[in-house]
Amino acid sequence: MTNGSVVTGATLARLEEAIQQASSQYSRLVILAGVPGSGKTAALRYIAQTTGCPVVNVNLELSKKMLELTRSPRSRQVEPLLKNMIAAAPGEVVLLDNLEILFDTGLEVEPLRLLQVSSRNRTVVASWSGSYVGGTLTYAEPSHPEFVQFKKVDAVVIPVGSEAAN
């Protein structure tokens, strides 16, 4: 796959199964959790190729839409802008990659809650740069300003990379 990242057949099978499982849940969210280079993007691209689902680069699309907004309206507009991006994508499943902008502390949003509310009407598969170990979803390192941990996750979480072996 791309960038030297390897996605195992088992990971892809778990992802396809998770998409089916999520479609019947209230919050139709699937999270691919792994460190950068672990194969999240490659897995999303594979699903996109096999199903025709669109891959949305959240950093690029959201930053384009927020360019002309001042700081205060940006934090209020993140949720409706993300929901509109998801609604505008064709199909029942939307693949979200490059979510780092959602963790920007200046935007004052809760990324997991935002993904959960955005996945009520469509199945959303989101790449999450972090880890999922022992039922805890983590983004960034504890010393990083964007560090966040979630102990209860209302989503189907698939660890990718080294965490997948744990």
PDB file of N, CA and C in Angstrom, residues 2 32 39-45 54-61 82 85 94-102 115 124-129:
ATOM      1  N   THR A   2       0.303   2.399   0.136  1.00  0.00           N
ATOM      2  CA  THR A   2       1.039   3.650   0.002  1.00  0.00           C
ATOM      3  C   THR A   2       1.902   3.947   1.220  1.00  0.00           C
ATOM      4  N   LEU A  32     -10.840   4.105  12.928  1.00  0.00           N
ATOM      5  CA  LEU A  32      -9.591   3.383  12.686  1.00  0.00           C
ATOM      6  C   LEU A  32      -8.532   4.104  13.498  1.00  0.00           C
ATOM      7  N   GLY A  39      -1.222   2.664   8.519  1.00  0.00           N
ATOM      8  CA  GLY A  39      -2.035   2.067   7.466  1.00  0.00           C
ATOM      9  C   GLY A  39      -3.484   2.525   7.434  1.00  0.00           C
ATOM     10  N   LYS A  40      -3.829   3.534   8.212  1.00  0.00           N
ATOM     11  CA  LYS A  40      -5.227   4.013   8.245  1.00  0.00           C
ATOM     12  C   LYS A  40      -5.669   4.529   6.876  1.00  0.00           C
ATOM     13  N   THR A  41      -4.856   5.385   6.290  1.00  0.00           N
ATOM     14  CA  THR A  41      -5.203   5.959   4.986  1.00  0.00           C
ATOM     15  C   THR A  41      -5.257   4.875   3.920  1.00  0.00           C
ATOM     16  N   ALA A  42      -4.318   3.954   3.955  1.00  0.00           N
ATOM     17  CA  ALA A  42      -4.320   2.856   2.985  1.00  0.00           C
ATOM     18  C   ALA A  42      -5.599   2.022   3.116  1.00  0.00           C
ATOM     19  N   ALA A  43      -6.033   1.787   4.346  1.00  0.00           N
ATOM     20  CA  ALA A  43      -7.275   1.025   4.564  1.00  0.00           C
ATOM     21  C   ALA A  43      -8.478   1.790   4.030  1.00  0.00           C
ATOM     22  N   LEU A  44      -8.522   3.109   4.277  1.00  0.00           N
ATOM     23  CA  LEU A  44      -9.626   3.923   3.758  1.00  0.00           C
ATOM     24  C   LEU A  44      -9.636   3.908   2.232  1.00  0.00           C
ATOM     25  N   ARG A  45      -8.473   4.011   1.633  1.00  0.00           N
ATOM     26  CA  ARG A  45      -8.391   3.998   0.163  1.00  0.00           C
ATOM     27  C   ARG A  45      -8.855   2.661  -0.401  1.00  0.00           C
ATOM     28  N   PRO A  54     -16.740   7.805  -0.889  1.00  0.00           N
ATOM     29  CA  PRO A  54     -15.774   8.901  -1.006  1.00  0.00           C
ATOM     30  C   PRO A  54     -14.872   9.008   0.226  1.00  0.00           C
ATOM     31  N   VAL A  55     -13.625   9.432  -0.006  1.00  0.00           N
ATOM     32  CA  VAL A  55     -12.708   9.750   1.081  1.00  0.00           C
ATOM     33  C   VAL A  55     -12.633  11.270   1.159  1.00  0.00           C
ATOM     34  N   VAL A  56     -12.918  11.823   2.335  1.00  0.00           N
ATOM     35  CA  VAL A  56     -12.892  13.267   2.536  1.00  0.00           C
ATOM     36  C   VAL A  56     -11.674  13.615   3.380  1.00  0.00           C
ATOM     37  N   ASN A  57     -10.833  14.519   2.865  1.00  0.00           N
ATOM     38  CA  ASN A  57      -9.691  15.024   3.612  1.00  0.00           C
ATOM     39  C   ASN A  57     -10.220  16.168   4.478  1.00  0.00           C
ATOM     40  N   VAL A  58     -10.488  15.887   5.746  1.00  0.00           N
ATOM     41  CA  VAL A  58     -11.138  16.849   6.637  1.00  0.00           C
ATOM     42  C   VAL A  58     -10.284  18.100   6.821  1.00  0.00           C
ATOM     43  N   ASN A  59      -8.965  17.939   7.029  1.00  0.00           N
ATOM     44  CA  ASN A  59      -8.097  19.114   7.192  1.00  0.00           C
ATOM     45  C   ASN A  59      -8.243  20.066   6.009  1.00  0.00           C
ATOM     46  N   LEU A  60      -8.156  19.539   4.808  1.00  0.00           N
ATOM     47  CA  LEU A  60      -8.207  20.364   3.606  1.00  0.00           C
ATOM     48  C   LEU A  60      -9.580  21.009   3.418  1.00  0.00           C
ATOM     49  N   GLU A  61     -10.631  20.205   3.472  1.00  0.00           N
ATOM     50  CA  GLU A  61     -11.975  20.712   3.185  1.00  0.00           C
ATOM     51  C   GLU A  61     -12.474  21.684   4.259  1.00  0.00           C
ATOM     52  N   LEU A  82     -18.788  20.473   9.224  1.00  0.00           N
ATOM     53  CA  LEU A  82     -18.465  19.044   9.101  1.00  0.00           C
ATOM     54  C   LEU A  82     -19.705  18.248   8.720  1.00  0.00           C
ATOM     55  N   MET A  85     -20.368  18.710   5.075  1.00  0.00           N
ATOM     56  CA  MET A  85     -19.415  17.961   4.253  1.00  0.00           C
ATOM     57  C   MET A  85     -19.834  16.505   4.154  1.00  0.00           C
ATOM     58  N   VAL A  94     -19.306   7.340   4.492  1.00  0.00           N
ATOM     59  CA  VAL A  94     -18.342   8.407   4.213  1.00  0.00           C
ATOM     60  C   VAL A  94     -17.060   8.096   4.974  1.00  0.00           C
ATOM     61  N   LEU A  95     -15.946   8.198   4.281  1.00  0.00           N
ATOM     62  CA  LEU A  95     -14.641   7.921   4.867  1.00  0.00           C
ATOM     63  C   LEU A  95     -13.938   9.249   5.143  1.00  0.00           C
ATOM     64  N   LEU A  96     -13.578   9.488   6.401  1.00  0.00           N
ATOM     65  CA  LEU A  96     -12.919  10.745   6.791  1.00  0.00           C
ATOM     66  C   LEU A  96     -11.462  10.478   7.134  1.00  0.00           C
ATOM     67  N   ASP A  97     -10.578  11.221   6.479  1.00  0.00           N
ATOM     68  CA  ASP A  97      -9.145  11.087   6.739  1.00  0.00           C
ATOM     69  C   ASP A  97      -8.599  12.460   7.123  1.00  0.00           C
ATOM     70  N   ASN A  98      -7.447  12.472   7.749  1.00  0.00           N
ATOM     71  CA  ASN A  98      -6.778  13.715   8.141  1.00  0.00           C
ATOM     72  C   ASN A  98      -7.684  14.585   9.013  1.00  0.00           C
ATOM     73  N   LEU A  99      -7.933  14.128  10.230  1.00  0.00           N
ATOM     74  CA  LEU A  99      -8.832  14.811  11.163  1.00  0.00           C
ATOM     75  C   LEU A  99      -8.137  15.776  12.112  1.00  0.00           C
ATOM     76  N   GLU A 100      -6.856  15.974  11.956  1.00  0.00           N
ATOM     77  CA  GLU A 100      -6.079  16.736  12.936  1.00  0.00           C
ATOM     78  C   GLU A 100      -6.665  18.111  13.247  1.00  0.00           C
ATOM     79  N   ILE A 101      -7.276  18.758  12.284  1.00  0.00           N
ATOM     80  CA  ILE A 101      -7.850  20.089  12.500  1.00  0.00           C
ATOM     81  C   ILE A 101      -8.912  20.071  13.606  1.00  0.00           C
ATOM     82  N   LEU A 102      -9.610  18.963  13.765  1.00  0.00           N
ATOM     83  CA  LEU A 102     -10.657  18.878  14.790  1.00  0.00           C
ATOM     84  C   LEU A 102     -10.084  18.939  16.210  1.00  0.00           C
ATOM     85  N   LEU A 115     -17.745  13.762  15.915  1.00  0.00           N
ATOM     86  CA  LEU A 115     -17.851  12.626  14.999  1.00  0.00           C
ATOM     87  C   LEU A 115     -19.092  11.797  15.284  1.00  0.00           C
ATOM     88  N   VAL A 124     -20.051   6.745   9.230  1.00  0.00           N
ATOM     89  CA  VAL A 124     -18.815   7.514   9.081  1.00  0.00           C
ATOM     90  C   VAL A 124     -17.655   6.646   9.564  1.00  0.00           C
ATOM     91  N   VAL A 125     -16.655   6.495   8.712  1.00  0.00           N
ATOM     92  CA  VAL A 125     -15.420   5.806   9.084  1.00  0.00           C
ATOM     93  C   VAL A 125     -14.346   6.878   9.167  1.00  0.00           C
ATOM     94  N   ALA A 126     -13.752   7.040  10.351  1.00  0.00           N
ATOM     95  CA  ALA A 126     -12.789   8.116  10.581  1.00  0.00           C
ATOM     96  C   ALA A 126     -11.429   7.558  10.981  1.00  0.00           C
ATOM     97  N   SER A 127     -10.383   8.086  10.352  1.00  0.00           N
ATOM     98  CA  SER A 127      -9.030   7.710  10.779  1.00  0.00           C
ATOM     99  C   SER A 127      -8.668   8.571  11.984  1.00  0.00           C
ATOM    100  N   TRP A 128      -8.133   7.948  13.014  1.00  0.00           N
ATOM    101  CA  TRP A 128      -7.826   8.618  14.283  1.00  0.00           C
ATOM    102  C   TRP A 128      -6.356   8.405  14.579  1.00  0.00           C
ATOM    103  N   SER A 129      -5.574   9.471  14.569  1.00  0.00           N
ATOM    104  CA  SER A 129      -4.143   9.359  14.846  1.00  0.00           C
ATOM    105  C   SER A 129      -3.930   9.248  16.346  1.00  0.00           C
TER     106      SER A 129
END
